[in-house]
CSV table of C-alpha atoms and ligand atoms in Angstrom, one decimal:
chain,number,residue,atom,x,y,z
A,1,MET,CA,0.0,0.0,0.0
A,2,SER,CA,1.1,3.5,-0.6
A,3,ASP,CA,2.8,6.0,1.8
A,4,VAL,CA,1.0,9.3,1.2
A,5,TYR,CA,2.7,11.1,4.4
A,6,ALA,CA,6.2,11.4,3.4
A,7,GLU,CA,5.7,14.8,1.7
A,8,PRO,CA,3.3,17.8,2.2
A,9,THR,CA,-0.2,16.3,1.8
A,10,THR,CA,-1.4,19.6,0.7
A,11,GLY,CA,-0.3,22.7,-1.4
A,12,ALA,CA,1.9,24.9,1.0
A,13,ALA,CA,5.7,24.8,0.6
A,14,PRO,CA,7.6,23.4,3.5
A,15,THR,CA,9.6,26.0,5.5
A,16,GLY,CA,12.5,24.0,6.9
A,17,PRO,CA,13.9,20.5,7.2
A,18,ALA,CA,12.3,19.6,10.4
A,19,THR,CA,9.5,22.0,10.2
A,20,LEU,CA,6.3,20.1,11.2
A,21,ALA,CA,4.1,22.1,8.9
A,22,ARG,CA,5.5,19.8,6.3
A,23,TYR,CA,3.8,16.8,8.0
A,24,THR,CA,0.3,18.4,8.8
A,25,THR,CA,-2.6,18.8,6.5
A,26,LEU,CA,-3.0,22.3,7.7
A,27,CYS,CA,0.5,23.0,6.7
A,28,LEU,CA,1.0,24.6,10.2
A,29,GLY,CA,3.5,23.9,12.9
A,30,GLY,CA,7.0,25.0,13.8
A,31,PRO,CA,10.3,22.9,14.2
A,32,ALA,CA,10.6,19.6,16.0
A,33,GLY,CA,13.6,19.1,18.4
A,34,ARG,CA,14.3,15.8,16.7
A,35,LEU,CA,12.4,14.1,14.0
A,36,GLU,CA,12.6,10.2,13.7
A,37,THR,CA,10.8,7.9,11.2
A,38,ALA,CA,9.7,4.4,12.2
A,39,SER,CA,8.8,2.0,9.5
A,40,SER,CA,7.7,-1.0,11.8
A,41,ALA,CA,6.2,-1.9,15.1
A,42,GLU,CA,9.6,-2.9,16.4
A,43,GLU,CA,11.1,0.4,15.2
A,44,ILE,CA,8.3,2.5,16.7
A,45,VAL,CA,8.8,0.8,20.1
A,46,GLN,CA,12.6,1.3,19.8
A,47,LYS,CA,12.4,5.0,18.9
A,48,VAL,CA,9.8,5.7,21.7
A,49,ARG,CA,12.0,3.8,24.1
A,50,GLU,CA,15.2,5.7,23.1
A,51,ALA,CA,13.4,9.0,23.7
A,52,ASP,CA,12.0,8.0,27.0
A,53,ALA,CA,15.5,7.0,28.0
A,54,ARG,CA,16.7,10.5,27.0
A,55,ASP,CA,13.7,11.8,29.0
A,56,GLU,CA,12.4,13.9,26.2
A,57,PRO,CA,8.8,14.6,25.5
A,58,ILE,CA,7.5,12.6,22.5
A,59,LEU,CA,4.9,13.4,19.8
A,60,VAL,CA,3.8,10.6,17.7
A,61,LEU,CA,2.6,11.8,14.2
A,62,ALA,CA,1.2,9.8,11.5
A,63,GLY,CA,-0.9,11.6,8.8
A,64,GLY,CA,-0.8,14.9,10.7
A,65,SER,CA,-4.6,15.4,9.8
A,66,ASN,CA,-6.0,15.8,13.3
A,67,VAL,CA,-3.4,18.0,15.0
A,68,VAL,CA,-2.8,21.7,15.2
A,69,ILE,CA,0.8,22.3,16.2
A,70,GLY,CA,1.9,25.6,17.6
A,71,ASP,CA,4.3,28.1,15.8
A,72,GLN,CA,7.0,27.1,18.4
A,73,GLY,CA,6.8,23.6,17.1
A,74,PHE,CA,7.5,20.6,19.4
A,75,PRO,CA,10.7,20.6,21.6
A,76,GLY,CA,11.1,16.9,21.9
A,77,THR,CA,11.2,13.9,19.7
A,78,VAL,CA,8.6,13.6,17.0
A,79,VAL,CA,8.2,9.9,15.7
A,80,LEU,CA,6.7,9.7,12.3
A,81,LEU,CA,4.8,6.5,12.0
A,82,ARG,CA,5.2,4.8,8.7
A,83,SER,CA,4.8,1.2,9.4
A,84,GLN,CA,2.8,-1.0,6.8
A,85,GLY,CA,0.9,-4.2,6.7
A,86,VAL,CA,-2.6,-5.7,6.4
A,87,GLN,CA,-3.1,-9.2,7.4
A,88,ALA,CA,-6.2,-11.4,7.8
A,89,ILE,CA,-5.5,-13.1,11.3
A,90,ALA,CA,-8.7,-14.9,12.0
A,91,GLU,CA,-11.7,-16.3,10.0
A,92,ASP,CA,-15.0,-17.4,11.7
A,93,GLY,CA,-18.1,-18.0,9.5
A,94,ASP,CA,-18.7,-14.7,7.5
A,95,ALA,CA,-16.5,-12.7,9.8
A,96,VAL,CA,-12.9,-11.9,9.1
A,97,THR,CA,-10.5,-10.3,11.4
A,98,VAL,CA,-7.8,-8.1,9.8
A,99,ARG,CA,-4.7,-6.7,11.6
A,100,VAL,CA,-3.6,-3.4,10.3
A,101,GLU,CA,-0.2,-1.7,11.0
A,102,ALA,CA,-0.4,1.7,12.5
A,103,GLY,CA,1.1,3.7,9.6
A,104,GLU,CA,-1.1,2.2,6.9
A,105,THR,CA,-2.9,4.9,4.9
A,106,TRP,CA,-6.6,4.7,6.1
A,107,ASP,CA,-8.4,5.1,2.9
A,108,ASP,CA,-6.1,2.6,1.1
A,109,LEU,CA,-7.3,0.2,3.8
A,110,VAL,CA,-10.8,1.0,3.2
A,111,ALA,CA,-10.5,0.6,-0.6
A,112,THR,CA,-8.9,-2.9,0.0
A,113,THR,CA,-11.6,-4.0,2.2
A,114,ILE,CA,-14.1,-3.1,-0.6
A,115,GLU,CA,-12.1,-4.9,-3.3
A,116,ARG,CA,-12.0,-8.0,-1.2
A,117,GLY,CA,-15.8,-8.0,-0.1
A,118,TRP,CA,-15.3,-7.2,3.6
A,119,SER,CA,-18.2,-5.0,4.8
A,120,GLY,CA,-17.8,-2.6,7.9
A,121,LEU,CA,-15.7,0.4,7.0
A,122,GLU,CA,-17.2,1.5,3.7
A,123,CYS,CA,-18.8,4.7,5.2
A,124,LEU,CA,-15.5,5.8,6.4
A,125,SER,CA,-14.1,6.2,2.9
A,126,GLY,CA,-12.0,9.2,2.4
A,127,VAL,CA,-11.1,10.0,5.9
A,128,PRO,CA,-7.5,11.1,5.7
A,129,GLY,CA,-4.6,9.9,7.9
A,130,SER,CA,-3.5,6.5,9.3
A,131,ALA,CA,-5.1,3.3,10.5
A,132,GLY,CA,-3.3,3.7,13.8
A,133,ALA,CA,-4.9,7.0,14.5
A,134,THR,CA,-8.4,5.9,14.0
A,135,PRO,CA,-9.1,4.5,17.5
A,136,ILE,CA,-7.7,7.7,19.0
A,137,GLN,CA,-10.8,9.7,18.4
A,138,ASN,CA,-13.0,6.8,17.3
A,139,VAL,CA,-13.0,8.1,13.8
A,140,GLY,CA,-16.6,8.4,12.4
A,141,ALA,CA,-18.4,9.7,9.3
A,142,TYR,CA,-21.8,8.9,7.6
A,143,GLY,CA,-23.3,6.8,10.3
A,144,GLN,CA,-20.2,4.5,11.0
A,145,GLU,CA,-17.7,4.7,13.6
A,146,VAL,CA,-14.6,2.5,13.9
A,147,ALA,CA,-15.6,1.5,17.5
A,148,GLU,CA,-18.2,-0.7,15.8
A,149,THR,CA,-15.5,-3.0,14.0
A,150,ILE,CA,-12.4,-2.5,16.2
A,151,THR,CA,-11.9,-5.8,18.5
A,152,ALA,CA,-8.4,-4.8,19.8
A,153,VAL,CA,-5.6,-2.5,19.7
A,154,GLN,CA,-1.9,-3.4,20.1
A,155,ALA,CA,-0.1,-0.6,21.7
A,156,TYR,CA,3.3,0.2,23.3
A,157,ASP,CA,2.5,1.2,27.0
A,158,ARG,CA,5.0,3.8,28.0
A,159,SER,CA,4.2,3.6,31.7
A,160,HIS,CA,5.2,0.0,31.9
A,161,GLY,CA,7.7,-0.3,29.0
A,162,GLU,CA,5.7,-3.2,27.3
A,163,VAL,CA,3.4,-3.9,24.4
A,164,VAL,CA,-0.1,-4.7,25.4
A,165,ARG,CA,-3.3,-5.7,23.8
A,166,ILE,CA,-6.2,-3.6,24.8
A,167,ALA,CA,-9.6,-5.2,24.0
A,168,ALA,CA,-12.1,-2.9,22.3
A,169,ALA,CA,-14.2,-2.9,25.5
A,170,ASP,CA,-11.3,-1.3,27.3
A,171,CYS,CA,-10.6,1.5,24.9
A,172,GLY,CA,-13.2,3.7,26.3
A,173,PHE,CA,-14.6,4.6,22.9
A,174,ALA,CA,-17.1,7.5,22.8
A,175,TYR,CA,-18.1,10.2,20.4
A,176,ARG,CA,-14.8,11.5,19.0
A,177,GLY,CA,-12.9,10.1,22.0
A,178,SER,CA,-11.1,7.2,23.6
A,179,ILE,CA,-8.8,6.5,26.3
A,180,PHE,CA,-5.9,7.3,23.9
A,181,LYS,CA,-7.0,10.9,23.1
A,182,TYR,CA,-5.0,13.6,25.0
A,183,SER,CA,-3.0,10.7,26.6
A,184,ASP,CA,0.8,10.0,25.7
A,185,ARG,CA,0.7,6.7,27.5
A,186,TRP,CA,-0.1,4.4,24.6
A,187,VAL,CA,1.4,4.3,21.2
A,188,VAL,CA,-1.0,2.4,18.9
A,189,LEU,CA,1.2,-0.3,16.9
A,190,SER,CA,-1.7,-2.1,15.0
A,191,VAL,CA,-5.5,-2.2,15.1
A,192,ASP,CA,-7.7,-5.3,14.7
A,193,PHE,CA,-10.9,-4.8,12.7
A,194,ARG,CA,-13.7,-7.5,12.5
A,195,LEU,CA,-15.3,-7.2,9.2
A,196,THR,CA,-18.2,-9.3,7.5
A,197,ARG,CA,-17.7,-11.0,4.2
A,198,SER,CA,-20.6,-9.4,2.2
A,199,PRO,CA,-20.9,-7.5,-1.2
A,200,LEU,CA,-23.3,-5.3,0.6
A,201,SER,CA,-22.8,-2.3,3.1
A,202,GLY,CA,-24.0,-2.3,6.6
A,203,PRO,CA,-27.6,-0.8,6.9
A,204,VAL,CA,-27.2,3.0,5.6
A,205,ARG,CA,-27.9,5.0,8.8
A,206,TYR,CA,-27.1,8.5,7.5
A,207,ALA,CA,-30.0,10.3,5.9
A,208,GLU,CA,-28.0,12.5,3.6
A,209,LEU,CA,-26.1,9.4,2.4
A,210,ALA,CA,-29.5,7.3,2.0
A,211,ARG,CA,-30.9,10.1,-0.2
A,212,ALA,CA,-27.7,10.4,-2.4
A,213,LEU,CA,-27.9,6.7,-2.8
A,214,GLY,CA,-31.6,6.8,-3.6
A,215,VAL,CA,-32.4,4.2,-0.9
A,216,GLU,CA,-34.2,4.4,2.5
A,217,VAL,CA,-32.4,4.6,5.8
A,218,GLY,CA,-31.8,1.1,6.9
A,219,ASP,CA,-31.1,-0.3,3.5
A,220,ARG,CA,-28.1,-2.0,2.3
A,221,VAL,CA,-26.3,-1.1,-0.8
A,222,PRO,CA,-23.2,-2.6,-2.9
A,223,LEU,CA,-20.0,-1.8,-1.1
A,224,ALA,CA,-18.5,0.0,-4.2
A,225,ASP,CA,-21.7,2.3,-4.3
A,226,ALA,CA,-21.4,3.4,-0.7
A,227,ARG,CA,-17.8,4.1,-1.2
A,228,ALA,CA,-18.2,6.0,-4.4
A,229,THR,CA,-21.2,8.0,-2.9
A,230,VAL,CA,-19.4,8.9,0.4
A,231,LEU,CA,-16.3,10.1,-1.5
A,232,ARG,CA,-18.5,12.3,-3.8
A,233,LEU,CA,-20.3,13.8,-0.8
A,234,ARG,CA,-17.1,14.3,1.1
A,235,ALA,CA,-15.4,16.0,-2.0
A,236,GLY,CA,-18.4,18.3,-2.3
A,237,LYS,CA,-17.6,19.5,1.3
A,238,GLY,CA,-13.9,19.7,0.8
A,239,MET,CA,-13.6,16.6,3.1
A,240,VAL,CA,-11.2,14.6,0.8
A,241,LEU,CA,-7.6,15.9,0.7
A,242,ASP,CA,-6.9,17.5,-2.7
A,243,ALA,CA,-3.6,19.5,-3.2
A,244,ASP,CA,-5.3,21.7,-5.5
A,245,ASP,CA,-8.1,22.6,-3.2
A,246,PRO,CA,-7.0,25.0,-0.4
A,247,ASP,CA,-10.5,24.2,1.4
A,248,THR,CA,-8.9,20.9,2.2
A,249,ARG,CA,-5.8,22.4,3.9
A,250,SER,CA,-7.7,21.7,7.3
A,251,VAL,CA,-8.2,19.3,9.8
A,252,GLY,CA,-11.8,18.4,8.7
A,253,SER,CA,-14.2,19.4,11.3
A,254,PHE,CA,-12.6,21.9,13.7
A,255,PHE,CA,-15.0,21.7,16.4
A,256,THR,CA,-17.3,18.7,17.7
A,257,ASN,CA,-21.0,18.8,17.8
A,258,PRO,CA,-21.9,19.9,21.3
A,259,VAL,CA,-23.7,17.3,23.4
A,260,LEU,CA,-26.2,19.1,25.8
A,261,GLU,CA,-28.2,17.9,28.8
A,262,ARG,CA,-31.9,18.4,28.2
A,263,GLU,CA,-32.1,21.6,30.3
A,264,ALA,CA,-29.2,23.3,28.2
A,265,TYR,CA,-30.8,22.1,25.0
A,266,GLU,CA,-34.1,23.9,26.0
A,267,LEU,CA,-32.4,27.0,26.8
A,268,LEU,CA,-30.7,26.9,23.4
A,269,ARG,CA,-34.0,26.5,21.7
A,270,GLU,CA,-35.3,29.5,23.5
A,271,ARG,CA,-32.2,31.6,22.6
A,272,ALA,CA,-32.7,30.5,18.9
A,273,ALA,CA,-36.4,30.8,18.7
A,274,ASP,CA,-36.1,33.4,16.0
A,275,LEU,CA,-34.0,30.9,13.8
A,276,GLY,CA,-36.1,27.9,13.8
A,277,GLU,CA,-35.4,24.4,15.2
A,278,PRO,CA,-31.6,23.7,15.9
A,279,PRO,CA,-30.7,20.6,13.9
A,280,SER,CA,-30.2,17.8,16.6
A,281,TRP,CA,-30.0,14.2,17.2
A,282,PRO,CA,-30.8,12.4,20.3
A,283,GLY,CA,-27.9,11.0,22.4
A,284,ALA,CA,-27.6,8.1,24.8
A,285,GLY,CA,-29.5,9.0,28.0
A,286,ASP,CA,-31.4,12.3,28.2
A,287,VAL,CA,-28.9,14.3,26.1
A,288,VAL,CA,-29.1,16.0,22.7
A,289,LYS,CA,-26.3,16.4,20.2
A,290,ILE,CA,-26.6,19.6,18.1
A,291,SER,CA,-25.0,20.7,15.0
A,292,ALA,CA,-21.8,22.9,15.6
A,293,ALA,CA,-21.9,24.0,11.8
A,294,TRP,CA,-25.5,25.3,12.3
A,295,LEU,CA,-24.5,27.2,15.5
A,296,ILE,CA,-21.5,28.7,13.8
A,297,ASP,CA,-23.3,29.7,10.8
A,298,LYS,CA,-26.2,31.2,12.6
A,299,ALA,CA,-23.8,33.1,14.9
A,300,GLY,CA,-22.7,35.0,11.9
A,301,PHE,CA,-19.7,33.1,10.8
A,302,GLY,CA,-20.6,31.8,7.3
A,303,LYS,CA,-18.6,29.8,4.6
A,304,GLY,CA,-15.6,31.8,3.5
A,305,HIS,CA,-15.3,33.9,6.7
A,306,LEU,CA,-11.8,35.3,6.7
A,307,GLY,CA,-9.6,35.5,9.6
A,308,PRO,CA,-6.0,37.0,9.9
A,309,GLU,CA,-3.2,36.1,7.4
A,310,GLY,CA,-5.7,34.5,5.0
A,311,VAL,CA,-7.0,31.8,7.3
A,312,ALA,CA,-10.8,31.2,6.7
A,313,ILE,CA,-13.7,29.1,7.2
A,314,SER,CA,-13.8,26.8,4.3
A,315,SER,CA,-16.0,27.9,1.4
A,316,LYS,CA,-17.7,24.4,1.2
A,317,HIS,CA,-18.3,23.6,4.8
A,318,THR,CA,-18.8,25.9,8.0
A,319,LEU,CA,-17.1,23.4,10.4
A,320,ALA,CA,-13.6,23.4,8.6
A,321,LEU,CA,-11.2,26.1,9.4
A,322,THR,CA,-8.5,26.3,6.7
A,323,ASN,CA,-4.9,27.6,6.1
A,324,ARG,CA,-6.5,29.1,2.8
A,325,SER,CA,-3.5,31.2,2.1
A,326,GLY,CA,-1.1,28.5,2.8
A,327,THR,CA,1.2,31.0,4.4
A,328,ALA,CA,-0.6,31.6,7.6
A,329,SER,CA,0.7,30.9,11.3
A,330,THR,CA,-0.9,28.7,13.8
A,331,ALA,CA,-1.4,31.9,15.8
A,332,ALA,CA,-3.8,33.2,13.1
A,333,LEU,CA,-5.8,30.0,12.9
A,334,VAL,CA,-6.1,29.8,16.7
A,335,ALA,CA,-7.3,33.4,16.5
A,336,LEU,CA,-10.1,32.6,14.1
A,337,ALA,CA,-11.1,29.5,16.1
A,338,ARG,CA,-11.3,31.7,19.3
A,339,GLU,CA,-13.4,34.4,17.5
A,340,ILE,CA,-15.7,31.6,16.4
A,341,ARG,CA,-15.9,29.9,19.6
A,342,ASP,CA,-16.7,33.2,21.5
A,343,GLY,CA,-19.1,34.4,18.9
A,344,VAL,CA,-21.1,31.1,19.3
A,345,HIS,CA,-21.1,31.4,23.1
A,346,ASP,CA,-22.2,35.1,23.1
A,347,ARG,CA,-25.1,34.2,20.7
A,348,PHE,CA,-26.2,30.8,22.0
A,349,GLY,CA,-24.6,30.2,25.5
A,350,VAL,CA,-23.0,27.0,24.0
A,351,THR,CA,-19.3,26.3,24.2
A,352,LEU,CA,-17.7,24.6,21.2
A,353,HIS,CA,-14.8,22.4,21.8
A,354,PRO,CA,-12.0,21.5,19.3
A,355,GLU,CA,-11.9,18.3,17.6
A,356,PRO,CA,-8.2,18.0,16.7
A,357,VAL,CA,-5.4,17.5,19.2
A,358,LEU,CA,-3.8,20.9,20.0
A,359,ILE,CA,0.0,20.6,20.4
A,360,ASN,CA,1.8,23.6,22.1
A,361,CYS,CA,-1.0,25.9,21.3
A,362,VAL,CA,-4.4,26.8,23.0
A,363,ILE,CA,-7.7,28.3,21.9
B,401,FAD,C1,-10.2,16.9,5.2
B,401,FAD,C2,-10.3,16.2,6.5
B,401,FAD,C3,-11.5,15.5,6.7
B,401,FAD,C4,-11.6,14.7,7.8
B,401,FAD,N1,-12.7,14.0,8.1
B,401,FAD,C5,-12.9,13.2,9.3
B,401,FAD,C6,-14.0,12.5,9.5
B,401,FAD,O1,-15.0,12.4,8.6
B,401,FAD,N2,-14.1,11.9,10.8
B,401,FAD,C7,-13.2,11.9,11.6
B,401,FAD,O2,-13.3,11.2,12.7
B,401,FAD,N3,-12.1,12.6,11.4
B,401,FAD,C8,-11.9,13.3,10.3
B,401,FAD,N4,-10.7,13.9,10.1
B,401,FAD,C9,-9.6,14.0,11.0
B,401,FAD,C10,-8.5,13.0,10.8
B,401,FAD,O3,-8.5,12.6,9.5
B,401,FAD,C11,-8.7,11.8,11.6
B,401,FAD,O4,-8.7,12.1,12.9
B,401,FAD,C12,-7.5,10.7,11.5
B,401,FAD,O5,-7.8,9.5,12.1
B,401,FAD,C13,-6.2,11.3,12.0
B,401,FAD,O6,-5.2,10.5,11.6
B,401,FAD,P1,-3.7,10.8,11.4
B,401,FAD,O7,-2.8,9.7,11.0
B,401,FAD,O8,-3.6,11.9,10.4
B,401,FAD,O9,-3.5,11.3,12.9
B,401,FAD,P2,-2.4,12.5,13.3
B,401,FAD,O10,-3.0,13.8,12.9
B,401,FAD,O11,-1.1,12.1,12.9
B,401,FAD,O12,-2.4,12.5,14.9
B,401,FAD,C14,-3.7,12.7,15.7
B,401,FAD,C15,-3.5,12.5,17.1
B,401,FAD,O13,-3.5,11.0,17.2
B,401,FAD,C16,-2.1,10.7,17.8
B,401,FAD,N5,-1.7,9.5,17.1
B,401,FAD,C17,-1.6,9.3,15.8
B,401,FAD,N6,-1.2,8.0,15.5
B,401,FAD,C18,-1.2,7.4,16.7
B,401,FAD,C19,-0.7,6.2,17.2
B,401,FAD,N7,-0.4,5.1,16.3
B,401,FAD,N8,-0.7,5.8,18.5
B,401,FAD,C20,-1.0,7.0,19.4
B,401,FAD,N9,-1.2,8.1,19.1
B,401,FAD,C21,-1.4,8.5,17.7
B,401,FAD,C22,-1.2,11.9,17.6
B,401,FAD,O14,-0.1,11.9,18.5
B,401,FAD,C23,-2.2,13.2,17.6
B,401,FAD,O15,-2.5,13.3,19.0
B,401,FAD,C24,-10.5,14.7,8.8
B,401,FAD,C25,-9.4,15.5,8.6
B,401,FAD,C26,-9.2,16.1,7.4
B,401,FAD,C27,-8.0,16.9,7.1
């Protein structure tokens, strides 16, 4: 499978040999203290052990599609994960368990599963980045999440200096979260996915996808149709990396959809009474998930809204903040994120939280 990470994944020019902007889809981030590349699970463990022995902070970086790295960069060791390999490790009736090395390109993996007739990842087509990062924030899109198919994660546990197997039930998967997010204890080495041998997708759960496929929610469609339609929908929103499209010089969604207790949700409805019903989805228990994109738009930050140094809200999707000029600083992007967060709070009393991992910067 291909390695799409080695060079800048979007248009902006690198600004120095160890400048981390080179390795992030935002094309932002200052220098690394030390930059190491690891091409196998053994090498990842070795590089991390060596940095720990030097008592240096470590940043594990794969596709760089979910990080915002400060202009000061990262003073410790950055380990670039480039391990490759996909292996069917178990078969059981219609189920096949596939072990995927952390550095595999996620979308190549999805394409492979579809070619082989393995159902379970098709709606996650086009998500940038690596397979090993998918458990970190329980990657999800168009009604699927990796938590539904991951059975276990092999990881290096820095606090005990050993490789461990963590069953899915112990990964703490939640909406855009897990025990791994904002923790530097574990380095994911490989991930096991349990997929189903079937020419058909799982039941389509996302209304927009069902409409685009011309089916009802709950129907199943050929795997290749699901993939093609998801890729088309994503491309229309600037959510598939494209070096020629500055709208994709982003981390995808910058803010998570707020999850509100019932009382807070009713307060929001009151404050938004003049704007109609806020789009929402029922959550587990008595909570309601609301659309961050709607809040941002209705607070007055529309598509294309410009910030300093040519950072901007994507012209295709209100939730993506972009380094449109390709020459902006992280400080400028963070200033735009703050403006939006504070504007939404002033208008609706709801606090937006960033989805990407912030490294040496705060909003
Ligand atoms: C255009 C675009 C669209 C996107 N769409 C979606 C979407 O639909 N759904 C979604 O969920 N996300 C989406 N994202 C976000 C991103 O693609 C995913 O979160 C992806 O899984 C990040 O992978 P990565 O390899 O780039 O991680 P990186 O950005 O390299 O790392 C992200 C974080 O995970 C940590 N990390 C990475 N690999 C490992 C590892 N092996 N072990 C331990 N820690 C690790 C890093 O230290 C960092 O904290 C999108 C991003 C972009 C740019």
